[in-house]
Coordinates of C-alpha atoms and ligand atoms in Angstrom, one line a residue:
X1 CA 0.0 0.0 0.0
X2 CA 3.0 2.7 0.5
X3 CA 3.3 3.7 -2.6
X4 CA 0.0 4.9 -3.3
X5 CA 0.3 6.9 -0.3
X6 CA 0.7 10.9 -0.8
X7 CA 4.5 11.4 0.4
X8 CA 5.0 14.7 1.2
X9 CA 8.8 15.2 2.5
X10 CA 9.1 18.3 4.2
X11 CA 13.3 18.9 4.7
X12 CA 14.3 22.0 6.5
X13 CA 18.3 23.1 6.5
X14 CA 19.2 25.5 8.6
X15 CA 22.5 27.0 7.8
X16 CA 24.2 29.9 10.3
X17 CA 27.4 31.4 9.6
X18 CA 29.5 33.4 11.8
X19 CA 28.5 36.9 10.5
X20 CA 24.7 36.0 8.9
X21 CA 22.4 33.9 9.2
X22 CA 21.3 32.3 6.6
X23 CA 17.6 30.2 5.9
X24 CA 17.2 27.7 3.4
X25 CA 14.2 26.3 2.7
X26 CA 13.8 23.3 0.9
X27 CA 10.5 21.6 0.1
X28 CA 10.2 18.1 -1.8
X29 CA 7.2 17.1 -2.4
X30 CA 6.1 14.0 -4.4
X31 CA 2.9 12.6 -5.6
X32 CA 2.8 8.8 -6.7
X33 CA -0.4 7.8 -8.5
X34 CA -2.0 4.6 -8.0
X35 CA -0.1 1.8 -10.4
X36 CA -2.7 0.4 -13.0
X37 CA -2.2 -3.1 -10.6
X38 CA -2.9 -1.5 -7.5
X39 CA -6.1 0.3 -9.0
X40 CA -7.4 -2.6 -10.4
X41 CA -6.7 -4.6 -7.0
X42 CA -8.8 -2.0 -5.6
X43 CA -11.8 -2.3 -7.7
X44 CA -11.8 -5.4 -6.9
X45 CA -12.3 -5.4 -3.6
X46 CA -14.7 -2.7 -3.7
X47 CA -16.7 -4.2 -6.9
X48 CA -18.1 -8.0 -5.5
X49 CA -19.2 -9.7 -8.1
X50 CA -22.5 -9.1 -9.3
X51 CA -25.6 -11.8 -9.8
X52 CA -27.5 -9.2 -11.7
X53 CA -26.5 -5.8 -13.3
X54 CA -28.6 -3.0 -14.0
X55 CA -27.9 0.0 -16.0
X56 CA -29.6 2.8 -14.9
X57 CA -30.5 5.5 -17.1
X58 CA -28.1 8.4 -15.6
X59 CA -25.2 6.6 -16.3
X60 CA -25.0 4.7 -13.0
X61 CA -24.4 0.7 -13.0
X62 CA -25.9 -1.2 -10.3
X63 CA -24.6 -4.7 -9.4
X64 CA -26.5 -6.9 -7.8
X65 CA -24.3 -8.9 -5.0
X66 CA -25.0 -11.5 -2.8
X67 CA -25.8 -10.1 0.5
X68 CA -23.7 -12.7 1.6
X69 CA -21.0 -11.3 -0.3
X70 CA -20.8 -7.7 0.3
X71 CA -18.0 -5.6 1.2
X72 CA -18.8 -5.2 5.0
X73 CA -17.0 -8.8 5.3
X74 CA -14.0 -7.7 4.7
X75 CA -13.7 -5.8 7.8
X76 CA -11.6 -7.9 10.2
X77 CA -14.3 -7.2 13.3
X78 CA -17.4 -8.7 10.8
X79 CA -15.9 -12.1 9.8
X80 CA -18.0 -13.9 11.3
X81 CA -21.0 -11.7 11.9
X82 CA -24.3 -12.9 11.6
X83 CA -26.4 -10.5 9.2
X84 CA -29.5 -8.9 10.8
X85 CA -32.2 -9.0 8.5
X86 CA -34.3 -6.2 9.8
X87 CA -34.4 -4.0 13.1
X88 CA -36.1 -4.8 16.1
X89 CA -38.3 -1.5 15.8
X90 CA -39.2 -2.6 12.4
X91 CA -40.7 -6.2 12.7
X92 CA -44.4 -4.9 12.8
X93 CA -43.4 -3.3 9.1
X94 CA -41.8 -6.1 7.6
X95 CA -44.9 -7.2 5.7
X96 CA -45.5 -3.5 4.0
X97 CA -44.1 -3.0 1.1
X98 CA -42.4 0.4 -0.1
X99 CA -42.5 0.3 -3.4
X100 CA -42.5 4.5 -4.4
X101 CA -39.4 5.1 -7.0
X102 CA -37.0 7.7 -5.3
X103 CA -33.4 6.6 -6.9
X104 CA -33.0 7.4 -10.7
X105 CA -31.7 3.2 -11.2
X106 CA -35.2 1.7 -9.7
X107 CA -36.6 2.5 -12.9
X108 CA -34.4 0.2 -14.9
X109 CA -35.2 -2.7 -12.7
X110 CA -34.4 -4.3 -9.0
X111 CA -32.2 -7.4 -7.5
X112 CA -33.0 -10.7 -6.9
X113 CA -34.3 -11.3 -3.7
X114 CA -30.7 -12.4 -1.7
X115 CA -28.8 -9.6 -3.2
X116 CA -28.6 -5.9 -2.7
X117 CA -27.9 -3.0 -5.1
X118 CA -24.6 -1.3 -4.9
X119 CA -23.4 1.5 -7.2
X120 CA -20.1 0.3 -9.1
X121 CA -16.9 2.1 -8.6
X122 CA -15.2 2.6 -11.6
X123 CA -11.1 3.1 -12.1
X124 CA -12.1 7.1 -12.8
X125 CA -13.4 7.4 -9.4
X126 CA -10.6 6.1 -7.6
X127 CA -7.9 8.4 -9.9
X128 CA -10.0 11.9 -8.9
X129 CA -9.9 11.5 -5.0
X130 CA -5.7 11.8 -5.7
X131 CA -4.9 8.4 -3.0
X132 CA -6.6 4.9 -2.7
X133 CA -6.2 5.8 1.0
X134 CA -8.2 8.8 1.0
X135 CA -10.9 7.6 -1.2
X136 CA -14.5 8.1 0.0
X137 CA -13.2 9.8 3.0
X138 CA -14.2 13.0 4.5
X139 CA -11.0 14.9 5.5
X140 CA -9.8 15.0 9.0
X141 CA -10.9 18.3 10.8
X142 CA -8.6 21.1 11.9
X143 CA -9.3 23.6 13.5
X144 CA -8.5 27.1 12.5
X145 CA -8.1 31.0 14.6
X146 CA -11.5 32.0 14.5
X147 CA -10.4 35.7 13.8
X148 CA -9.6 34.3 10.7
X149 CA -12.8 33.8 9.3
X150 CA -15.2 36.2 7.8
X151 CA -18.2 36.8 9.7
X152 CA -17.3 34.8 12.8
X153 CA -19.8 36.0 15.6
X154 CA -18.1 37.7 18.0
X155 CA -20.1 35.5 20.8
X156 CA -18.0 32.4 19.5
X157 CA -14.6 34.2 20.0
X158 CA -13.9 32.3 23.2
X159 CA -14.8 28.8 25.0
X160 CA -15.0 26.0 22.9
X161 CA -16.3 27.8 19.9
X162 CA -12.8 29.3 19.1
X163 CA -12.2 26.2 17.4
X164 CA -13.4 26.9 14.0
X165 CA -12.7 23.9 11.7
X166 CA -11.1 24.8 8.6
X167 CA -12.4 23.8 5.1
X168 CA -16.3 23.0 6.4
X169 CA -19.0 25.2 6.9
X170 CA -22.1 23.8 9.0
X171 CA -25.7 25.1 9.2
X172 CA -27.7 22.9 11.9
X173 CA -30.0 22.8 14.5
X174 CA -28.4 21.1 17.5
X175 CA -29.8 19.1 20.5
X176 CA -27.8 18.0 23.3
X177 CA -28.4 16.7 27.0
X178 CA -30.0 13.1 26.7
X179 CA -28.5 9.5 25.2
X180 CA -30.2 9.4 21.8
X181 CA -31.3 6.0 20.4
X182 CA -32.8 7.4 17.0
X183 CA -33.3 10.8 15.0
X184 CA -35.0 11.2 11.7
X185 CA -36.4 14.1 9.8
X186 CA -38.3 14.8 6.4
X187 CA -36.2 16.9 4.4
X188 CA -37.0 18.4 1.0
X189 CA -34.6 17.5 -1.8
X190 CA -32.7 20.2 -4.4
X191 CA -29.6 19.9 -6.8
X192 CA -27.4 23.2 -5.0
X193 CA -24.4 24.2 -7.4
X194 CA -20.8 22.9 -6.4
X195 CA -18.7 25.6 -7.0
X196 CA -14.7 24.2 -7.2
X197 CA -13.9 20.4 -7.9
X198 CA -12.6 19.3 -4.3
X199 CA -16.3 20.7 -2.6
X200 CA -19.5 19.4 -1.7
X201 CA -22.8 20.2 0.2
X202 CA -25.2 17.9 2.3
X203 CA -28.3 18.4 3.6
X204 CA -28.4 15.6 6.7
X205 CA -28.3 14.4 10.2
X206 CA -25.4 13.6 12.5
X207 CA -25.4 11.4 15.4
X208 CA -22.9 11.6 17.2
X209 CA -21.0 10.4 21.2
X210 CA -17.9 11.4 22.3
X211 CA -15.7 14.1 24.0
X212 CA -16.1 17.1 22.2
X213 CA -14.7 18.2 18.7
X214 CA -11.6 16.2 18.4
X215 CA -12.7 13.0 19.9
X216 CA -16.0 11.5 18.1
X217 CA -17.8 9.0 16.7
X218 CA -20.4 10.1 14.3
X219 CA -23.3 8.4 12.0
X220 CA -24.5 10.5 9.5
X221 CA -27.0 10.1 6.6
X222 CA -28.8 12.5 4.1
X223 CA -28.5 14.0 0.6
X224 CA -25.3 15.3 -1.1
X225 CA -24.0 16.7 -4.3
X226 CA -20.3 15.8 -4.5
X227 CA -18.5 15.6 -8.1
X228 CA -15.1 14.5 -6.6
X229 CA -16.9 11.2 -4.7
X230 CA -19.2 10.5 -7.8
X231 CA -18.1 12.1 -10.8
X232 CA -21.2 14.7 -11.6
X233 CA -23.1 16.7 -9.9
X234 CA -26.5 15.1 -9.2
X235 CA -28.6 15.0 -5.9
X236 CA -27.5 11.3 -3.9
X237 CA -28.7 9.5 -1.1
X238 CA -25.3 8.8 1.4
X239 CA -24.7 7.0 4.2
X240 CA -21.2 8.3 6.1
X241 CA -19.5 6.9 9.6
X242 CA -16.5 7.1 11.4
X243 CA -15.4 6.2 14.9
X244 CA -12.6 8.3 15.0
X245 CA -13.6 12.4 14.0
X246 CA -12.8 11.0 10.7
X247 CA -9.2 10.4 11.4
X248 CA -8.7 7.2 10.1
X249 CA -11.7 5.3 10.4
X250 CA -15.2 5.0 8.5
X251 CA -16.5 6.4 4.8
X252 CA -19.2 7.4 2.6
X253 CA -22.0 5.0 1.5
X254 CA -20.0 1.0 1.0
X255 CA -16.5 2.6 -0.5
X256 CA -14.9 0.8 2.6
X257 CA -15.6 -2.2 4.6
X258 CA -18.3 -1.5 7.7
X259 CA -21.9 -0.9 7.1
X260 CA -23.9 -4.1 6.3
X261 CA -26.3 -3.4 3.2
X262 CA -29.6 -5.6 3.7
X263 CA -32.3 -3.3 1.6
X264 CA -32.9 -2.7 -2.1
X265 CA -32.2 1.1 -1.8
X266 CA -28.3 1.3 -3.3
X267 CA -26.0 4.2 -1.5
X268 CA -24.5 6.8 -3.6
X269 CA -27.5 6.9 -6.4
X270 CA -29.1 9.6 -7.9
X271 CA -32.1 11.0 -5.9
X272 CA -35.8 11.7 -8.3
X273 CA -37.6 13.7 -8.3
X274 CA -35.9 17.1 -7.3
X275 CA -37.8 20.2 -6.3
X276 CA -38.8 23.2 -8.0
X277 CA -38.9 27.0 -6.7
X278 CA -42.6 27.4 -6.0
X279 CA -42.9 24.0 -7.9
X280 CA -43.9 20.2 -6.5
X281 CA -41.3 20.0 -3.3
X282 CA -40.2 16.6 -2.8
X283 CA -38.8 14.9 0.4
X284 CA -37.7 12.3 1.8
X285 CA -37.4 10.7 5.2
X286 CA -34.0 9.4 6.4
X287 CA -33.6 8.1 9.7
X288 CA -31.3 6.4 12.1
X289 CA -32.4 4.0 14.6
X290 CA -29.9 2.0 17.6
X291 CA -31.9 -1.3 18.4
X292 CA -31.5 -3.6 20.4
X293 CA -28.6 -5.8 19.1
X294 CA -26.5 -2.6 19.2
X295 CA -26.5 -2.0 15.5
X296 CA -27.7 1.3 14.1
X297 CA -29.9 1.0 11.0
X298 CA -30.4 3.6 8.6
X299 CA -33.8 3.8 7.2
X300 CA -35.7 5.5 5.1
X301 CA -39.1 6.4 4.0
X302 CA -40.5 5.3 7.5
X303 CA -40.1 1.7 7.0
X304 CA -37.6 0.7 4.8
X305 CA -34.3 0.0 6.0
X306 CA -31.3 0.2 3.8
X307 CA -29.1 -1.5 6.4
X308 CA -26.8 -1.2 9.2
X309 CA -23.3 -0.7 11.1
X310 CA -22.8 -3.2 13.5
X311 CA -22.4 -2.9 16.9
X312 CA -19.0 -4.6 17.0
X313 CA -17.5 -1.2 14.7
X314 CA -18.0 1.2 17.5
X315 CA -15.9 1.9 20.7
X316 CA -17.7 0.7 24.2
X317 CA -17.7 4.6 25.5
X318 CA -19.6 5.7 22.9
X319 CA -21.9 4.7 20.6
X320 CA -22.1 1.7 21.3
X321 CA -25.0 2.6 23.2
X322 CA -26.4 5.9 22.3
X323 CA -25.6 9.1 20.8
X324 CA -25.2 12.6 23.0
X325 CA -26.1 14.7 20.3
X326 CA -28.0 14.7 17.1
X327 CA -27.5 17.6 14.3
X328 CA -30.1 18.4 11.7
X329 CA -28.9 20.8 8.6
X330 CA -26.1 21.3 5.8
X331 CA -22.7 21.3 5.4
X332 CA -20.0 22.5 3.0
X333 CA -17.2 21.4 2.5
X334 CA -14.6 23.4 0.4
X335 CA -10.8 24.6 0.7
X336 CA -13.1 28.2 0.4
X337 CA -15.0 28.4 3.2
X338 CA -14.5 30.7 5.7
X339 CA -12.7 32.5 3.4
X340 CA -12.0 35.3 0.8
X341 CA -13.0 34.8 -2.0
X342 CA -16.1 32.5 -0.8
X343 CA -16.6 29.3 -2.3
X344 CA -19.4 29.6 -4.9
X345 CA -21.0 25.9 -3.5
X346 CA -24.2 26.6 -2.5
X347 CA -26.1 24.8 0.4
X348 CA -29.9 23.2 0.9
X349 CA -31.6 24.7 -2.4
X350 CA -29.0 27.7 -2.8
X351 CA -31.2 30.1 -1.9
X352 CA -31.1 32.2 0.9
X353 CA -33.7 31.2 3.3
X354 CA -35.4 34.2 3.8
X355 CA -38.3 33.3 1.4
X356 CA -38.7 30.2 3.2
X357 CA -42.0 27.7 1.6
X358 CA -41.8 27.4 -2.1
X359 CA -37.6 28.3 -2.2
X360 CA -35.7 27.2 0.6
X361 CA -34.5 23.8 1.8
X362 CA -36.4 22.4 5.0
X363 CA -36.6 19.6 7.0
X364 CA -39.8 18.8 9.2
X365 CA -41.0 15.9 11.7
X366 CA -37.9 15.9 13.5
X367 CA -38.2 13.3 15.8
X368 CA -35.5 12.0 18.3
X369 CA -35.8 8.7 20.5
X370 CA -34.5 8.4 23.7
X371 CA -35.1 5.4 26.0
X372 CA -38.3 6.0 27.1
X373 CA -39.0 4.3 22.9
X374 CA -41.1 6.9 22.2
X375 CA -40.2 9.6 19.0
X376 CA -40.9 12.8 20.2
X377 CA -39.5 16.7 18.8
X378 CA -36.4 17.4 21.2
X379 CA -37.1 19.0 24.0
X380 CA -34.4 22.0 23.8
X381 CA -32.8 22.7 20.6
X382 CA -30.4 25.6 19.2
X383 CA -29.5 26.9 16.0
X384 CA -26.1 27.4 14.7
X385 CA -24.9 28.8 11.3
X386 CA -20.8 29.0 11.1
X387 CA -21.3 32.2 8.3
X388 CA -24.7 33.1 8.2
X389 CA -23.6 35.6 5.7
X390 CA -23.2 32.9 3.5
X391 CA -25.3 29.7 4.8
X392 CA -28.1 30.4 7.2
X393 CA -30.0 28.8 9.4
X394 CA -33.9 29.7 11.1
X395 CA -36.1 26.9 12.9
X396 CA -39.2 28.7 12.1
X397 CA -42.0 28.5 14.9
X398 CA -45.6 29.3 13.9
X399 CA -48.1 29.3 16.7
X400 CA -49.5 25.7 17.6
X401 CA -47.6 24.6 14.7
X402 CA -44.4 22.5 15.3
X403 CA -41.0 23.9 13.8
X404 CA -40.2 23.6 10.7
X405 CA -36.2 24.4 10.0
X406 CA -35.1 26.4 7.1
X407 CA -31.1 26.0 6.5
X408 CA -28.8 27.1 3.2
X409 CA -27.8 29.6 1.1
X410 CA -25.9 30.6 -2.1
X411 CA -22.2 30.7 -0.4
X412 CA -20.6 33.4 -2.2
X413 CA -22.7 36.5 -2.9
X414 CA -21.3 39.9 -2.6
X415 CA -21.3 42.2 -0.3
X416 CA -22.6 39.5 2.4
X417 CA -20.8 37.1 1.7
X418 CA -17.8 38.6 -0.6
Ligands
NAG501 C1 -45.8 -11.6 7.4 O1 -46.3 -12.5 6.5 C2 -46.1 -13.8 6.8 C3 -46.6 -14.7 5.6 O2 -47.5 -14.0 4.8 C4 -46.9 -14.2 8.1 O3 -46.7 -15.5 8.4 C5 -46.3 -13.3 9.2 O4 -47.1 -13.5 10.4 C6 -46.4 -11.8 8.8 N1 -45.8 -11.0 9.8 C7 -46.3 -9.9 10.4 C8 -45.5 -9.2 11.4 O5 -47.4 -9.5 10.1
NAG502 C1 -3.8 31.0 16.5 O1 -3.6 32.0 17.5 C2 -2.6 31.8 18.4 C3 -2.5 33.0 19.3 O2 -2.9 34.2 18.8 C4 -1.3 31.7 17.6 O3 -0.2 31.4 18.5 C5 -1.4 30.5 16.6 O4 -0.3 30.4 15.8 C6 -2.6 30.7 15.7 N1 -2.8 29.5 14.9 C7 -3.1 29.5 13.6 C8 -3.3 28.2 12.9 O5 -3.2 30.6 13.0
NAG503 C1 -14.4 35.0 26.9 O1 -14.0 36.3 26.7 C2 -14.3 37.2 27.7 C3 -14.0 38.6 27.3 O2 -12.9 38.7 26.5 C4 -13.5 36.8 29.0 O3 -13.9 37.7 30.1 C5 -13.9 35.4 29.3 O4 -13.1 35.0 30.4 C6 -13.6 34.5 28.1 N1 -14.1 33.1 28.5 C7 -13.4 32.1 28.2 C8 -14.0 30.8 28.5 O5 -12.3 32.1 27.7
NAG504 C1 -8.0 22.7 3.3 O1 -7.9 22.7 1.9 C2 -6.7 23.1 1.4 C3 -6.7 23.1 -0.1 O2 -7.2 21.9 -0.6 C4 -5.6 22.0 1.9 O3 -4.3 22.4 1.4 C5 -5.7 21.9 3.4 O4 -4.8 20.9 3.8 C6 -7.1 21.7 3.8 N1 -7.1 21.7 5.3 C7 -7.6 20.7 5.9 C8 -7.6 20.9 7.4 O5 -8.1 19.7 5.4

């Protein structure tokens, strides 16, 4: 594996003579692509071979694999696991069918029962995240001086807050204080523009345990348009974990070994349909439930699980048992952010929120679960928007009506957000 690895060499000679001192400064830095054999070695393990394929009409190829046979096997803790066919919470369901189209590949068909759908990597995909290592990965997080960024708030200037992590920009509604078992939300779905070819923009829900920002396990599932993961710029339904602030561990959708895929919704495709300013505005439910075995199922649509990550992946201080936080809202990652000039990437529908129904991105029916089983809207929430010049936030509060929260904008847009 070394040699695909990004070797940066960083050498530093210091030179002092007796009457000046003199610096030299000299940087080395090389960049070995992936060989053809280690690509192709690659694909494999990430492509399983497929008892069914299915082209779907945006380009996509969906192999069907035997669930058996999926890539969550070849993570050393799942061996020998034993697949869970559905969640605890969801026996009562598993007679309903949920039939409704909301991936673009449904259309051109479905898998045999005993297989499940998953979205072939091809050889492009691995060349345009730069390192096999690094594919499907969200960068690790550091943190930058907050008087750095453009439009920090002065209230966040001190405590904890004067972290700011570089390269990401989050809009989200936040509740902490009790162990979570579950969270879901409805959330409309739009195609926002992605500016520069390293960003992207989510609209989703983190669950997350641990010891503040450095030290975190984290579940997360929603929307996203990223070019650099999948190679255009369409609306897709991801599924990301990691159980170390996404140090070393975890990944987008199947692109690593972890989450075991039981349902016939494939991670990584195409969302349809997408909604329209003052148009039809489409949503969709994602979810994620902890049940009993320990695993935590993502689901979506109320009662259709896509699948889980096992108990066994997570540490025993943390979410192994419950989450002590759940986030609602976007995020934006881009070297941009936080920044002059702004990233163009635009979060939620790209417009600001301001004109709320009809034009801006929302999610409604949060729910959390706790251990008293029952889904209930949390109990105290706040909003946070890391620019709101840029990407806001607004949990909108009609009387006798329950919240419904607004979160995006267009990034860059002059003079707010220059
Ligand atoms: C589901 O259907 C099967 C066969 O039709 C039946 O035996 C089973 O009791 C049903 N399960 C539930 C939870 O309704
Ligand atoms: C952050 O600020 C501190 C104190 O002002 C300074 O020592 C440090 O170098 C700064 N770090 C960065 C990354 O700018
Ligand atoms: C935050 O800043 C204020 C004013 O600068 C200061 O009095 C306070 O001690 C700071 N709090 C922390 C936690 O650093
Ligand atoms: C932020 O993005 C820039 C440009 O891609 C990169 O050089 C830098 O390492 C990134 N920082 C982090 C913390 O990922």
């Amino acid at each position: 594996m070394g040699s695909f690895k990004v070797t940066i060499l960083l050498l530093w000679v210091l030179f002092t003579s007796c009457s000046q001192k003199l610096e030299f400064k000299v940087e080395a830095k090389t960049l070995s692509l992936p060989s053809e054999r280690e690509i192709e070695a690659k694909l494999k393990i990430l492509n399983k071979p497929a008892l069914k394929t299915i082209k779907s009409e945006d380009g996509d190829i969906i192999d069907c694999v035997d669930i058996y046979k999926q890539p969550a096997f070849d993570h050393p803790a799942l061996k020998d696991h034993t697949i869970q066919k559905i969640p605890d919470f969801l026996l009562e369901w598993q007679n309903s069918s949920s039939s409704q189209v909301f991936q673009t590949w449904q259309k051109s068909g479905s898998c045999p029962e005993g297989t499940i759908p998953i979205r072939r990597i091809r050889k492009e995909d691995l060349l345009r995240a730069g390192s096999l290592d690094l594919f499907g990965r969200k960068p690790p997080i550091h943190f930058m001086n907050s008087t750095n960024t453009i439009n920090s708030n002065s209230h966040k200037a001190n405590g904890s807050n004067a972290y700011v992590p570089e390269n990401r920009s989050k809009s989200s509604l936040i509740t902490v204080g009790y162990n979570y078992i579950g969270a879901e939300a409805n959330i409309n779905v739009w195609n926002p523009r992605v500016d520069l070819p390293n960003d992207f923009t989510t609209a989703q829900i983190w669950l997350k345990a641990g010891n503040g920002p450095q030290f975190f396990q984290s579940v997360e599932v929603g929307w996203m348009v990223n070019p650099k993961l999948y190679g255009d710029r369409a609306t897709r339904l991801f599924a990301y974990w990691t159980t170390d602030s996404y140090k070393s561990t975890g990944c987008f959708d199947v692109t690593c070994s972890g989450f075991v895929h039981t349902g016939q919704v494939a991670l990584g495709s195409a969302i349809t349909p997408i909604s329209t300013p003052y148009g039809t505005q489409y949503e969709i439910n994602v979810g994620i439930f902890w049940d009993q075995s320990g695993n935590w199922w993502f689901r979506v649509g109320h009662n259709n699980p896509v699948g889980y990550w096992p108990a066994k992946l997570f540490k025993p201080d943390g979410l192994s048992h419950s989450a002590t936080s759940v986030e609602w809202g976007g995020q934006v990652y881009s070297p941009m952010v936080k920044k002059r000039p702004h990233t163009r990437t635009a979060m939620g529908s790209g417009d600001s929120i301001d004109s709320r129904w009809g034009t801006g991105c929302f999610m409604r029916n949060l729910r959390i679960k706790d251990y008293s089983q029952q889904l209930k809207y949390p109990e105290s929430v706040s909003t946070r928007a890391e620019e709101e010049y840029c990407y806001n936030v607004f949990n909108e509060a009609k009387y006798g009506q329950e919240p419904t929260l607004f979160f995006g904008g267009p990034g860059q847009a002059p003079p707010y957000c220059p």
